[in-house]
Amino acid sequence: MTFGSIATWRMAHDGIVSSMELLGQEGTSQDAVEKIIKTVEDYPYYKSVGYGGLPNMEGVLEMDAAFMNGDTLQIGAVAGITDVSHPISVARKLSKEKFNSFLVGQGATKYAMLNGFERKNMLTNRAKKIWERRLEEINHHHLNPYDGHDTIGAISLDSFGSMSAGTSSSGLFMKQPGRVGDSPLSGSGFYVDSDIGGAAATGLGEDLMKGILSYEIVRCMAEGLSPQEACDKTVYSFHDKLTKRYGKCGAMSLIAMNNKSEWGVATNVEFTFSVATTSEEPQIYLANMTKEKTTSIEPITQDWLDAYEKRIKMPII
Amino acid sequence: MTFGSIATWRMAHDGIVSSMELLGQEGTSQDAVEKIIKTVEDYPYYKSVGYGGLPNMEGVLEMDAAFMNGDTLQIGAVAGITDVSHPISVARKLSKEKFNSFLVGQGATKYAMLNGFERKNMLTNRAKKIWERRLEEINHHHLNPYDGHDTIGAISLDSFGSMSAGTSSSGLFMKQPGRVGDSPLSGSGFYVDSDIGGAAATGLGEDLMKGILSYEIVRCMAEGLSPQEACDKTVYSFHDKLTKRYGKCGAMSLIAMNNKSEWGVATNVEFTFSVATTSEEPQIYLANMTKEKTTSIEPITQDWLDAYEKRIKMPII
């Protein structure tokens, strides 16, 4: 039986590698998705997920996450949770609840504490410095404060044919307290059905939730489209529709995998992702929208990776 | 040009009547939806929306609401907001924000205060008494605490051909603090596109968000199905799917209206709703699922209305 994982952004790669080891030893897609996302949540140099994520305008790091079981369609989600090391693990536990499976704000944090999850100050000194510097720029130069919304979204298929999806994000840098993006919203941030496949999103949550694109991609796959066809059709037609109706369309990048471990992506900005299957070694790719509204996908270059590494670890003065 | 409004539950009726006056005077669908929902939010005897709504397990009344503009697809939403007289109006204002259009918890309440919305203690003495009595029942008789999730969901079409949708709910009685249902989640609780039509949901939010049914109904209408065909197909097939995959399916009732003011509903429990169009006087109906998985719809009887009136105003001892 074929298995595999796909996840958003270069940052997902180490987790993708680990997930393949796990899936190769008859691990479940649920464990694989949680593994991918926890790895990203733990890494201090990724500024938009978990530890090291950038805070809201008041300097508080609020996080969103969701988990979906493609067999039972169970969903767990948190939004605006604070001081918890692994929001994805809280979301996974919540997915088993019949009631109260989506919790926000202090209620989410309280649930995590009462259920034995690790409490951790998730705001690194580096993130605090970046926030302080930005606050000064906003106050003195009236810059647009919002920036960065690189959600980790992951989909896994295991050797038993089960699929899962998950997301985790600290949301928009400098967001208003309590702001929620698409990441914890089923249909928009993620959707998965083991009989078909799954999809997940990253980008401007405010616009992604206008389109319900993750659900729509899964639906298109159910109609027989390949993951790549489903992504292209869904993302580029919605990009055009929203531009026409709303006058603009924020960044949106979608990934998908079906239950044969075929995968696809579509994006209206430069977008990296990592994917591995039983027949493809773990690989980071760079994706872009073409003039013909299709997706160009090429393996990442060492130059790109070197520049990225340098950028995320650049000293903050 | 034809216009009309449809909304969930008997409680929506007075608002439906008002919305038709407004739409008949060239009012907008946005004003009509807000009017319907504000009317329900204000009425103290409706236990699941706004003033008079039942609180969470800690005795705090937390509310969810959303607003969607079917022309631009703009969405505003709040979850876990407290002490605000009209969550729907906060959601409508948020729908105009490019960023930070979905706010939860204290962030949502703070936004409302900073933007001039009326602060109000939304917990009535009656609701507090019901809560105290239930708390005692739970502690002494170990009853299942959860009950009641009658969201107001409304869709309007105006004489200019524009459509809007909105929802407002105090959620599950005795919910965990911070619990969010489907009401503020686009695709699940509501969806509207003026080129097609709109849909809204009420029922067990935890299960509704597994199905993305409001979006799916709108999509089916785009494919040419009537609102009634779209509701029947979407709701009953998902009811069967979730029962098969998850072992059970909570209450779910969906309403829809297309941009010709044709309407439909489907439900897996006894469900009342109110609807009016240029060719149909405002009327409350009673809907049920038939054995053949279609929807039986009949005008409400005076006996039903009398019993309802008595029930919601019954003294709390």
Coordinates of C-alpha atoms in Angstrom, one line a residue, chain B residues 5-201:
Chain B
S5 CA -35.9 36.5 3.5
I6 CA -35.7 33.2 5.2
A7 CA -34.5 32.4 8.7
T8 CA -34.2 29.5 11.1
W9 CA -36.8 28.7 13.8
R10 CA -40.1 30.2 14.8
M11 CA -38.2 32.9 16.8
A12 CA -37.2 34.5 13.5
H13 CA -40.7 35.4 12.4
D14 CA -41.1 38.9 13.7
G15 CA -37.7 39.8 12.2
I16 CA -38.8 38.3 8.9
V17 CA -41.9 40.5 8.9
S18 CA -39.8 43.6 9.6
S19 CA -37.2 42.6 6.9
M20 CA -40.0 42.5 4.3
E21 CA -41.1 46.1 5.1
L22 CA -37.5 47.2 4.8
L23 CA -36.8 45.3 1.6
G24 CA -40.1 46.7 0.1
Q25 CA -38.8 50.2 0.7
E26 CA -35.6 49.5 -1.3
G27 CA -33.7 48.4 1.8
T28 CA -30.6 46.3 1.3
S29 CA -30.2 42.7 2.1
Q30 CA -27.5 43.6 4.5
D31 CA -29.8 45.7 6.6
A32 CA -32.5 43.1 6.3
V33 CA -30.3 40.3 7.6
E34 CA -29.1 42.5 10.5
K35 CA -32.7 43.5 11.3
I36 CA -33.9 39.9 11.5
I37 CA -31.0 38.8 13.7
K38 CA -31.1 41.9 16.0
T39 CA -34.8 41.3 16.6
V40 CA -34.0 37.8 17.9
E41 CA -30.9 39.0 19.8
D42 CA -33.1 41.4 21.7
Y43 CA -35.9 39.1 22.7
P44 CA -35.4 37.8 26.3
Y45 CA -37.4 34.5 25.9
Y46 CA -35.2 33.0 23.2
K47 CA -32.7 30.9 25.2
S48 CA -30.0 30.4 22.5
V49 CA -29.4 33.8 21.0
G50 CA -28.3 37.1 22.5
Y51 CA -30.2 38.6 25.4
G52 CA -31.7 35.8 27.5
G53 CA -29.3 33.2 26.0
L54 CA -28.2 30.5 28.3
P55 CA -24.6 30.7 29.6
N56 CA -21.6 28.3 29.5
M57 CA -20.8 25.9 32.4
E58 CA -19.2 28.8 34.3
G59 CA -22.3 30.9 34.1
V60 CA -20.9 33.3 31.5
L61 CA -22.9 34.0 28.3
E62 CA -20.5 33.7 25.4
M63 CA -21.9 34.5 21.9
D64 CA -20.9 33.7 18.3
A65 CA -22.1 35.6 15.2
A66 CA -21.2 36.1 11.6
F67 CA -22.1 38.2 8.6
M68 CA -21.4 37.7 4.9
N69 CA -21.9 40.1 2.0
G70 CA -22.9 38.0 -1.1
D71 CA -21.7 40.7 -3.5
T72 CA -18.1 41.0 -2.3
L73 CA -17.9 37.7 -0.3
Q74 CA -16.7 39.8 2.6
I75 CA -17.1 38.0 6.0
G76 CA -17.0 39.3 9.5
A77 CA -17.3 37.0 12.6
V78 CA -17.0 36.9 16.3
A79 CA -16.8 33.9 18.7
G80 CA -16.9 33.9 22.5
I81 CA -17.9 37.6 22.7
T82 CA -19.5 38.8 25.9
D83 CA -21.5 41.7 27.2
V84 CA -22.4 43.1 23.8
S85 CA -26.0 43.7 22.9
H86 CA -25.8 42.8 19.1
P87 CA -23.0 40.4 18.1
I88 CA -24.4 40.4 14.5
S89 CA -23.7 44.2 14.2
V90 CA -20.1 43.6 15.4
A91 CA -19.8 40.9 12.8
R92 CA -21.2 43.1 10.1
K93 CA -18.7 45.9 11.0
L94 CA -15.9 43.4 11.0
S95 CA -16.9 42.2 7.5
K96 CA -15.6 45.5 6.2
E97 CA -12.1 44.9 7.6
K98 CA -9.4 43.7 5.2
F99 CA -7.5 42.2 8.1
N100 CA -8.6 41.0 11.5
S101 CA -12.2 40.3 10.4
F102 CA -12.7 37.3 12.7
L103 CA -12.1 38.0 16.3
V104 CA -12.6 35.7 19.3
G105 CA -12.8 35.9 23.1
Q106 CA -11.7 39.1 24.9
G107 CA -10.3 40.5 21.6
A108 CA -13.8 40.4 20.1
T109 CA -15.3 42.2 23.2
K110 CA -12.6 44.7 23.2
Y111 CA -13.1 45.5 19.5
A112 CA -16.8 46.0 20.1
M113 CA -16.1 48.4 23.0
L114 CA -13.5 50.4 21.1
N115 CA -15.9 50.7 18.2
G116 CA -18.8 52.1 20.1
F117 CA -21.1 49.1 20.4
E118 CA -23.5 49.0 23.3
R119 CA -22.2 47.2 26.4
K120 CA -25.0 45.2 28.0
N121 CA -25.2 42.4 30.6
M122 CA -26.8 39.8 28.4
L123 CA -27.5 37.3 31.2
T124 CA -31.1 37.6 32.3
N125 CA -32.2 36.5 35.7
R126 CA -34.3 33.9 34.0
A127 CA -31.3 32.5 32.2
K128 CA -29.3 32.5 35.4
K129 CA -32.0 30.6 37.2
I130 CA -32.1 28.0 34.4
W131 CA -28.4 27.6 34.6
E132 CA -28.4 27.2 38.4
R133 CA -31.1 24.6 38.2
R134 CA -29.2 22.7 35.5
L135 CA -26.0 22.8 37.4
E136 CA -27.7 21.2 40.4
E137 CA -29.2 18.5 38.1
I138 CA -25.7 17.8 36.6
N139 CA -24.1 17.6 40.0
H140 CA -26.7 15.4 41.6
H141 CA -28.0 13.3 38.8
H142 CA -25.1 13.2 36.4
L143 CA -27.2 14.3 33.4
N144 CA -25.7 15.0 30.0
P145 CA -25.3 18.7 30.4
Y146 CA -25.5 19.8 26.8
D147 CA -28.8 21.0 25.4
G148 CA -30.1 23.6 23.0
H149 CA -28.3 25.0 20.0
D150 CA -31.0 27.0 18.1
T151 CA -28.9 29.4 16.1
I152 CA -30.6 32.2 14.3
G153 CA -29.5 32.0 10.7
A154 CA -30.9 34.4 8.0
I155 CA -30.6 35.0 4.3
S156 CA -32.0 37.9 2.4
L157 CA -32.3 38.9 -1.2
D158 CA -33.0 42.6 -1.9
S159 CA -34.7 44.3 -4.9
F160 CA -31.3 45.1 -6.3
G161 CA -30.3 41.4 -6.6
S162 CA -27.9 41.5 -3.7
M163 CA -27.8 38.8 -1.1
S164 CA -26.5 38.6 2.5
A165 CA -26.4 36.0 5.2
G166 CA -25.9 36.1 9.0
T167 CA -25.9 34.0 12.1
S168 CA -26.0 34.6 15.9
S169 CA -26.0 32.1 18.7
S170 CA -25.1 31.7 22.4
G171 CA -24.1 28.2 21.4
L172 CA -24.6 25.0 23.4
F173 CA -26.1 25.5 26.9
M174 CA -23.5 24.5 29.5
K175 CA -20.7 24.5 26.9
Q176 CA -17.1 24.6 28.0
P177 CA -15.7 28.2 28.1
G178 CA -14.5 29.2 24.7
R179 CA -16.5 26.5 22.8
V180 CA -17.3 27.5 19.3
G181 CA -19.9 25.9 17.0
D182 CA -20.5 26.2 13.3
S183 CA -22.3 29.6 13.5
P184 CA -19.3 31.9 12.9
L185 CA -17.6 29.5 10.5
S186 CA -18.0 30.3 6.8
G187 CA -19.0 27.3 4.7
S188 CA -20.4 25.5 7.7
G189 CA -22.7 28.0 9.5
F190 CA -23.5 30.1 6.5
Y191 CA -22.4 31.0 2.9
V192 CA -23.8 33.4 0.3
D193 CA -23.0 34.5 -3.2
S194 CA -25.3 37.0 -4.8
D195 CA -24.7 35.3 -8.2
I196 CA -26.2 32.1 -6.9
G197 CA -27.9 32.2 -3.4
G198 CA -27.2 31.6 0.2
A199 CA -27.6 29.0 3.0
A200 CA -27.4 28.9 6.8
A201 CA -27.4 26.2 9.4

